[in-house]
CSV table of C-alpha atoms and ligand atoms in Angstrom, one decimal:
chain,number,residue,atom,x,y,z
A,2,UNK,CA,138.3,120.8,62.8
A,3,UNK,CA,137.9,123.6,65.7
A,4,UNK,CA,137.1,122.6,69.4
A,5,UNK,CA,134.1,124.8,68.6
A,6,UNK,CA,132.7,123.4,65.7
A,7,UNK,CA,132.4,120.1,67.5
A,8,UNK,CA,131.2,121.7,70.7
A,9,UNK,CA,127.5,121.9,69.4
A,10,UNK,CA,127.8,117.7,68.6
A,11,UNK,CA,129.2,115.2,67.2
A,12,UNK,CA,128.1,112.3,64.3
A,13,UNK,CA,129.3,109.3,63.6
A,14,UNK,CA,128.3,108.3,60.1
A,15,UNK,CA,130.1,105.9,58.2
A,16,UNK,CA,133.1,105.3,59.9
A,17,UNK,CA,133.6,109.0,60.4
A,18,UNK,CA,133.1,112.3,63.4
A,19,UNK,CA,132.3,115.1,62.1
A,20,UNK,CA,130.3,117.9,63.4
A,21,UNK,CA,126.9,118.0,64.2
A,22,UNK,CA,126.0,120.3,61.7
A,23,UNK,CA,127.6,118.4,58.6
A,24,UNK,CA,126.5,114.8,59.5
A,25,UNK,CA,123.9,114.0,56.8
A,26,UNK,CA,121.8,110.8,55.2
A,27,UNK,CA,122.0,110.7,51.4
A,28,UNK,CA,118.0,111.1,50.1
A,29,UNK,CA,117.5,108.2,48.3
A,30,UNK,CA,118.2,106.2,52.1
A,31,UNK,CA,115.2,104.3,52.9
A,32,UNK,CA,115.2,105.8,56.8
A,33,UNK,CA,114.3,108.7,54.9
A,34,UNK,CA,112.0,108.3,52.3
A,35,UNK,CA,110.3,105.6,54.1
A,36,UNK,CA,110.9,106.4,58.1
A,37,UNK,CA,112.6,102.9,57.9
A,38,UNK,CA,115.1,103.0,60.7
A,39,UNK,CA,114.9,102.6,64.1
A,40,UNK,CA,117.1,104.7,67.1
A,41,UNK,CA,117.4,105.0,70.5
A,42,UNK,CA,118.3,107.5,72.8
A,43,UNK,CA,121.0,107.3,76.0
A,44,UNK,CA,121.5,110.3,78.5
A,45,UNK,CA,124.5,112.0,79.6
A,46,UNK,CA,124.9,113.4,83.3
A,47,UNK,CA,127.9,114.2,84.6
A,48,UNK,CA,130.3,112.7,82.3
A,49,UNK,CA,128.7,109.1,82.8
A,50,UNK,CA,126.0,107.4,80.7
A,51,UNK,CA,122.7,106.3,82.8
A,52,UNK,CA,122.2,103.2,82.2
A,53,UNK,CA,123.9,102.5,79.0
A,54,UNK,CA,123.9,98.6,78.9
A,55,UNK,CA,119.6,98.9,79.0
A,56,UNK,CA,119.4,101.0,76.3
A,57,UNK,CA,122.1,98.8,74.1
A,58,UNK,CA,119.8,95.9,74.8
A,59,UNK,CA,117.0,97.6,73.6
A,60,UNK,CA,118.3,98.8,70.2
A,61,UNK,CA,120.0,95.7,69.7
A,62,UNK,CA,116.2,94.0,70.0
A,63,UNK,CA,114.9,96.9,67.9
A,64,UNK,CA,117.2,96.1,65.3
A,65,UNK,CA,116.4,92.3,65.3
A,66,UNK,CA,112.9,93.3,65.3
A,67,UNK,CA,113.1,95.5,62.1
A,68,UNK,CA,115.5,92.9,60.5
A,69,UNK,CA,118.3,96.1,60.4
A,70,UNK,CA,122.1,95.2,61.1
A,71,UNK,CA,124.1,97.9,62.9
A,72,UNK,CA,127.0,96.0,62.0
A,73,UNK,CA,128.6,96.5,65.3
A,74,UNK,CA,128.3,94.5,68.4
A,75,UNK,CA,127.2,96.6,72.0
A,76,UNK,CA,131.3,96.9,72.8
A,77,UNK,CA,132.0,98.4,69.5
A,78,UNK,CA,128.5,101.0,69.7
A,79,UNK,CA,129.8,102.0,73.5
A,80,UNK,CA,132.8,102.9,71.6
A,81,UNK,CA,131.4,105.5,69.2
A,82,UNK,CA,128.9,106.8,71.7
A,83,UNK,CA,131.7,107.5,73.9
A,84,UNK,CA,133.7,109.1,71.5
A,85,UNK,CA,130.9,111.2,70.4
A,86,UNK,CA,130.6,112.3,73.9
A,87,UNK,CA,134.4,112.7,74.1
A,88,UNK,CA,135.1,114.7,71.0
A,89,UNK,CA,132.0,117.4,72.0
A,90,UNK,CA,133.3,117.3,75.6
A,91,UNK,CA,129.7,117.6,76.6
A,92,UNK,CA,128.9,116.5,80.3
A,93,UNK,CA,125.2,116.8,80.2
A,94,UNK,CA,124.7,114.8,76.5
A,95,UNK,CA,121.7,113.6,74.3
A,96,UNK,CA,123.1,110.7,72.9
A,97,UNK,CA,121.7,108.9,69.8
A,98,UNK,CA,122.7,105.6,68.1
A,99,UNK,CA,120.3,104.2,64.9
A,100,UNK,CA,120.4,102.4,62.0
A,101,UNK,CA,118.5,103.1,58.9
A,102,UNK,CA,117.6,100.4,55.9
A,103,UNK,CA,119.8,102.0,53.4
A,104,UNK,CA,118.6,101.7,50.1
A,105,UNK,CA,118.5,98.4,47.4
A,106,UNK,CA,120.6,98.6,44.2
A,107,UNK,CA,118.9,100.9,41.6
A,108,UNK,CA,116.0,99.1,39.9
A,109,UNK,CA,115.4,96.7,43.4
A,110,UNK,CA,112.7,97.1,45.9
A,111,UNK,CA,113.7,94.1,47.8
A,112,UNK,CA,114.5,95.6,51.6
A,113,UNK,CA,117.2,92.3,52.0
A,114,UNK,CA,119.1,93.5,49.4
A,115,UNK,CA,119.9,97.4,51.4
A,116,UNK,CA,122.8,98.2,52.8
A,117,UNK,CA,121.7,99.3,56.3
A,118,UNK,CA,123.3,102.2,57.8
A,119,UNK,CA,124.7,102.5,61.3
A,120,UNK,CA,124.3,106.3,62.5
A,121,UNK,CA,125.3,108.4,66.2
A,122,UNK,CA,125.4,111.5,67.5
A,123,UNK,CA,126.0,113.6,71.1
A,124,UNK,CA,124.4,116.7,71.3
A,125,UNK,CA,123.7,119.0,74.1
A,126,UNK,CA,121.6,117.6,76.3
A,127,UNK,CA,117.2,118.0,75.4
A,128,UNK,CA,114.9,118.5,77.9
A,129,UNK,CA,111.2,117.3,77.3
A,130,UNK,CA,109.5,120.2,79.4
A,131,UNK,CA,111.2,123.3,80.3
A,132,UNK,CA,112.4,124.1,83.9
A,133,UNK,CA,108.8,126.1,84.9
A,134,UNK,CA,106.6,123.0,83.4
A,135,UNK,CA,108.9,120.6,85.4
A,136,UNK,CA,108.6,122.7,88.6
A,137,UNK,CA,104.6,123.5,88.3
A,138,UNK,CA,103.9,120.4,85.8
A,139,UNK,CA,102.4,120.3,82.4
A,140,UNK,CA,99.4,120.7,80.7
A,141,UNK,CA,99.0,117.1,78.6
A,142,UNK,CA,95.6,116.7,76.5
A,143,UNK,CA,94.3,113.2,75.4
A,144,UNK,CA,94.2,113.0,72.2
A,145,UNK,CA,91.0,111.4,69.9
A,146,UNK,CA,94.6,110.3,67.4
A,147,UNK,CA,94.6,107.0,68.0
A,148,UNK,CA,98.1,105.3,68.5
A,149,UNK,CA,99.1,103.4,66.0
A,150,UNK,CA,98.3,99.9,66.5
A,151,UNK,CA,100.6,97.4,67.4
A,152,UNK,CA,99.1,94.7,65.0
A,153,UNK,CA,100.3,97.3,62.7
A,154,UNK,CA,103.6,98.7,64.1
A,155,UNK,CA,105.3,96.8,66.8
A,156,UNK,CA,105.2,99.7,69.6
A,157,UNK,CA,108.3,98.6,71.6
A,158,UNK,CA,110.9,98.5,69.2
A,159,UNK,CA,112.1,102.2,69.0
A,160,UNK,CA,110.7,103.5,65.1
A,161,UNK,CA,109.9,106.6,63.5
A,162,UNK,CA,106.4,106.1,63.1
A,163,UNK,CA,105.6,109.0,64.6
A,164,UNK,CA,102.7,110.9,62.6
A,165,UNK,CA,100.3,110.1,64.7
A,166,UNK,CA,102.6,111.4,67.8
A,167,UNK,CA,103.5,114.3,65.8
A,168,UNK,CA,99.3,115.2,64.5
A,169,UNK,CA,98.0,114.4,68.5
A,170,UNK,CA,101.0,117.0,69.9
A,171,UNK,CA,100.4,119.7,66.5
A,172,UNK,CA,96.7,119.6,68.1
A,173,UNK,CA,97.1,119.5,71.6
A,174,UNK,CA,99.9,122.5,71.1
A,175,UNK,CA,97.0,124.7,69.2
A,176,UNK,CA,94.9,123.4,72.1
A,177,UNK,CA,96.9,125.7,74.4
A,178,UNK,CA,98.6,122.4,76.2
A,179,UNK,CA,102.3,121.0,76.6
A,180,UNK,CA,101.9,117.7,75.0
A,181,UNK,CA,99.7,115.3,74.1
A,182,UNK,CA,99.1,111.2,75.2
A,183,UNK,CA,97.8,109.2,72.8
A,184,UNK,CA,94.4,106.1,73.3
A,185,UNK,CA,94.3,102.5,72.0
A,186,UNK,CA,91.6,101.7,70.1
A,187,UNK,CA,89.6,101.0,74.0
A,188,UNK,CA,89.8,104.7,74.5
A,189,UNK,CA,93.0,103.8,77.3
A,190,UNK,CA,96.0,106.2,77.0
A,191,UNK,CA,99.1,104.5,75.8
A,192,UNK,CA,101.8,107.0,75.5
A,193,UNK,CA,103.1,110.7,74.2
A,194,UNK,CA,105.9,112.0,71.6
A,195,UNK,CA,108.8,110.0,73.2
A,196,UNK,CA,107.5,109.3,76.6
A,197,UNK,CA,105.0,106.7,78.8
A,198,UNK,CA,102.1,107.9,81.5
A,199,UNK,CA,102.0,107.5,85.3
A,200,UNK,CA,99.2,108.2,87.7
A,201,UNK,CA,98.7,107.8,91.4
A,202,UNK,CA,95.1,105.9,91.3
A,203,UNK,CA,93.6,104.3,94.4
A,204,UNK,CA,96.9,103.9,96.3
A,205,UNK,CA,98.7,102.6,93.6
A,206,UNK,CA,101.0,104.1,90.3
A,207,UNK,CA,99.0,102.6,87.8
A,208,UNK,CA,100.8,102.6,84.5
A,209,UNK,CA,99.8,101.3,80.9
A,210,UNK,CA,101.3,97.8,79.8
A,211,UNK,CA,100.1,97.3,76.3
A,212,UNK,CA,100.2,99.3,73.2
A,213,UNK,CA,103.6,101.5,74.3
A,214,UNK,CA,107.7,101.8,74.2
A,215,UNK,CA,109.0,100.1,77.7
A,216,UNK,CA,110.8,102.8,78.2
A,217,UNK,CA,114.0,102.6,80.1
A,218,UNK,CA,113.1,105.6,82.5
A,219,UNK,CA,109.7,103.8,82.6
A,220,UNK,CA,111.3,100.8,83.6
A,221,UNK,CA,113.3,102.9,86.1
A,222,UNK,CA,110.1,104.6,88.0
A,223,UNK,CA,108.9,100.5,88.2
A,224,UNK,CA,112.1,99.8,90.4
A,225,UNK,CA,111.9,102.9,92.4
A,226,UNK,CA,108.6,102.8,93.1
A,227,UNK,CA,109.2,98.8,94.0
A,228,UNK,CA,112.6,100.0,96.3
A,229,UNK,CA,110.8,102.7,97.8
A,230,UNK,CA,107.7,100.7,98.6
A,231,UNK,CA,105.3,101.7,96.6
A,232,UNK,CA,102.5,99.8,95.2
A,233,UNK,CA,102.5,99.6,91.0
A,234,UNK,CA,100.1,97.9,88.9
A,235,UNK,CA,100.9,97.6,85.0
A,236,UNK,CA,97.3,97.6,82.9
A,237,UNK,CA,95.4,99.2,81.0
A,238,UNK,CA,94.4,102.7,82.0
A,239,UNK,CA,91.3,104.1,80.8
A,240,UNK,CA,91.3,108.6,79.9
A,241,UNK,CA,88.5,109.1,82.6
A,242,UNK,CA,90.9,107.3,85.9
A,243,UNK,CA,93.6,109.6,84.5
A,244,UNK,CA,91.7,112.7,84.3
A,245,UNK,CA,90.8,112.1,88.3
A,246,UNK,CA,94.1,110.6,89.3
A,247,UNK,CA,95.7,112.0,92.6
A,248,UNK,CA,98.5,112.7,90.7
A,249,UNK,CA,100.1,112.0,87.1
A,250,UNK,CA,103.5,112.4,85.8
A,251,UNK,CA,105.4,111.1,82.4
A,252,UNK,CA,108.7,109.4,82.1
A,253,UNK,CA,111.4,110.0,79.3
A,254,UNK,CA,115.4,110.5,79.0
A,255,UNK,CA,114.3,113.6,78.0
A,256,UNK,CA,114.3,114.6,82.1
A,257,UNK,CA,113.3,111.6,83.9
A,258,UNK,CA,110.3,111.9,85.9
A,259,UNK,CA,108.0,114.7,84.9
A,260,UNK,CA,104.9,115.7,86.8
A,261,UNK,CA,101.3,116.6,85.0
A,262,UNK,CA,99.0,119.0,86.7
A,263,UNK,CA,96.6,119.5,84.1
A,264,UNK,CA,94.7,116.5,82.0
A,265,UNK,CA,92.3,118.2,79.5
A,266,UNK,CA,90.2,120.3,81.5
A,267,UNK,CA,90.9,118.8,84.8
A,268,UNK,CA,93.6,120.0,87.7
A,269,UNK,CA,95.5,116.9,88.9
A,270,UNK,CA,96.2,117.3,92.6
A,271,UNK,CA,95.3,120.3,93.4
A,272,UNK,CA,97.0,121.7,90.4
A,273,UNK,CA,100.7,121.1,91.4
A,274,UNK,CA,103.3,118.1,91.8
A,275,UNK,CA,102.4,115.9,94.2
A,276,UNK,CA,104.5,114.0,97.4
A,277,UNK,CA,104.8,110.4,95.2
A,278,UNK,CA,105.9,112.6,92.0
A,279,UNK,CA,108.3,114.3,93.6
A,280,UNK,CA,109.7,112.0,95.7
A,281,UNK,CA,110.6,109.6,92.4
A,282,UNK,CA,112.0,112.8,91.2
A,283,UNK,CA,114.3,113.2,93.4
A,284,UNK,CA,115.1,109.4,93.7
A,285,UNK,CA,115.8,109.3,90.0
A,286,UNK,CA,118.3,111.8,90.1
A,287,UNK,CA,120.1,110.3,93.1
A,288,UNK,CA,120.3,106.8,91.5
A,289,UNK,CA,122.4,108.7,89.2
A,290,UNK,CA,125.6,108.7,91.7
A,291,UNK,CA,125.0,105.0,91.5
A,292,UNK,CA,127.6,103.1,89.8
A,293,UNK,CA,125.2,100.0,88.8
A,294,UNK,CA,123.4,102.7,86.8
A,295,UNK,CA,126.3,105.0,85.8
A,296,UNK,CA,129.0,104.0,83.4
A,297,UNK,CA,131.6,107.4,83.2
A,298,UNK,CA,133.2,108.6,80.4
A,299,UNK,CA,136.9,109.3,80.0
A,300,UNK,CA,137.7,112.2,78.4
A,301,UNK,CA,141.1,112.6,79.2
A,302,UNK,CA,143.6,112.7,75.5
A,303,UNK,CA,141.3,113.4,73.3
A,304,UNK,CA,143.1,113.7,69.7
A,305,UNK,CA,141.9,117.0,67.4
A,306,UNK,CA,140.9,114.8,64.6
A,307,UNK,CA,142.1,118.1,62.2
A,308,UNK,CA,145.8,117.6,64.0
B,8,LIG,C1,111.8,106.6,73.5
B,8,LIG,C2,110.3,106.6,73.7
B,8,LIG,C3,109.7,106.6,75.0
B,8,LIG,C4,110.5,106.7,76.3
B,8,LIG,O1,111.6,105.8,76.5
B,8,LIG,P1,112.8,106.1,77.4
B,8,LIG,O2,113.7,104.9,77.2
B,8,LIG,O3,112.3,106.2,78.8
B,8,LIG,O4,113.4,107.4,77.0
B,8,LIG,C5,108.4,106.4,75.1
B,8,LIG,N1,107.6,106.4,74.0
B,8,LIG,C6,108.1,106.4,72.8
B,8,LIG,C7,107.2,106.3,71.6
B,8,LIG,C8,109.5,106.5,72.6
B,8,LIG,O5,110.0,106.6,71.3
């Protein structure tokens, strides 16, 4: 096993690294066939994980919730993430850790009876916008999909549910915009393909509490906004206050806080980032060099697994 070959990732699928680009499910695995699995998704900066411990206690809940068994306890997952991270040598890292149902005995349809599947990987790190629609903002449309509702699929454990997510972005891409947020069934926006919604609205950052993923980098804008001051109000938040928001930005791993500048038809701001958006930009990065927030990695000795 090269240096090279594991420079473009590394998986960790049962009980074994291998390269990115050989790390497979078999077919007949529920996760599959059935998008019964759930995941989540922890960032790289610098060699140090941000804020690993929140997004262990979020898949360990998502787990619970979908009645899948990773089979290892948080100590054991940091492991494996770190050695994914380790092996690829990557510094700026995508880092995913899932589990997947498995599949019954032959013959069964009985879910209790699957062996579920504990799955990782570190890839190089995936931005949610590229570098000009982070610096001028993005077009987002509001979809007429309707999010999935969570009677239906319990929105805040991490799944693969994502049709819906995947049919509002297909349209709001042939649409001519960036990405897409999705409504409730009240005509609010809820949230995008992997990502929750901001806006600056009457003094406050208004941001939807129902219906969505609690992201961790949502939960992150909460406390900055709280640390730096700023007024937040979790509710629901109709299309119409978000198309004439002072200012609206999105919040993922995929590159923290990201600012909007176009809703549908209408400029946000002026039509670029505004002082608020950029100023939890800036503080999200810096919390970075925070060691409450920032767990490094060691990559000193590692072994070439072909050796
Ligand atoms: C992962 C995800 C988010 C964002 O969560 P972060 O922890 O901030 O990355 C938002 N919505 C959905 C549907 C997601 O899957």
């Amino acid at each position: 096993m090269s240096d090279s070959q594991f420079a473009a990732g590394v998986a960790y699928m049962r009980g074994q690294y291998q390269p990115i680009a050989e790390a497979s499910i078999p077919l007949t695995d529920w996760g599959f066939l059935r998008s019964d699995a759930t995941y989540d998704v922890v960032t790289v900066w610098s060699g140090s994980f941000f804020r690993l411990d929140a997004h262990l206690e979020r898949f360990m809940r998502s787990c619970a919730r979908w009645r899948l068994d990773p089979g290892l306890n948080p100590e054991q997952i940091t492991e494996v993430l770190s050695q994914c991270v380790r092996l690829s040598g990557l510094r700026a890292s995508y880092v995913e850790m899932g589990c997947t149902r498995g599949q019954p005995p032959w013959g069964s349809r009985d879910p209790r009876l699957a062996v579920n599947q504990f799955f990782a990987f570190a890839v190089p790190f995936v931005w949610l916008a590229t570098e000009r629609q982070r610096e001028e903002g993005l077009h987002v449309m509001v979809s007429s999909v309707q999010r999935i509702p969570p009677s239906s699929v319990d929105p805040t454990a991490k799944n693969y549910h994502w049709n819906d997510l995947t049919m509002g972005l297909l349209g709001a891409l042939d649409a001519g915009a960036d990405s897409v947020l999705l409504v409730d069934r009240h005509g609010n926006v809820v949230e995008g393909p992997g990502f929750n919604v901001f806006c600056v609205s009457g003094g406050a950052i208004v941001t939807p509490d129902q219906g969505m993923l609690e992201g961790i980098s949502r939960r992150t804008v909460i406390e900055m906004a709280r640390s730096l001051g700023l007024a937040v109000q979790l509710r629901a938040l109709p299309a119409d206050e978000l198309r004439c928001a002072q200012e609206v930005f999105l919040s993922s791993s995929g590159g923290g806080v990201l600012p909007v500048t176009r809703v549908d038809q209408s400029a946000i701001g002026g039509g670029s980032p505004g002082p608020v958006t950029r100023q939890l930009v800036q503080t999200y990065w810096e919390w970075h060099g925070d060691p409450a927030y920032s767990r490094p990695i060691n990559y000193a000795g590692v072994a070439d697994p072909a050796a």
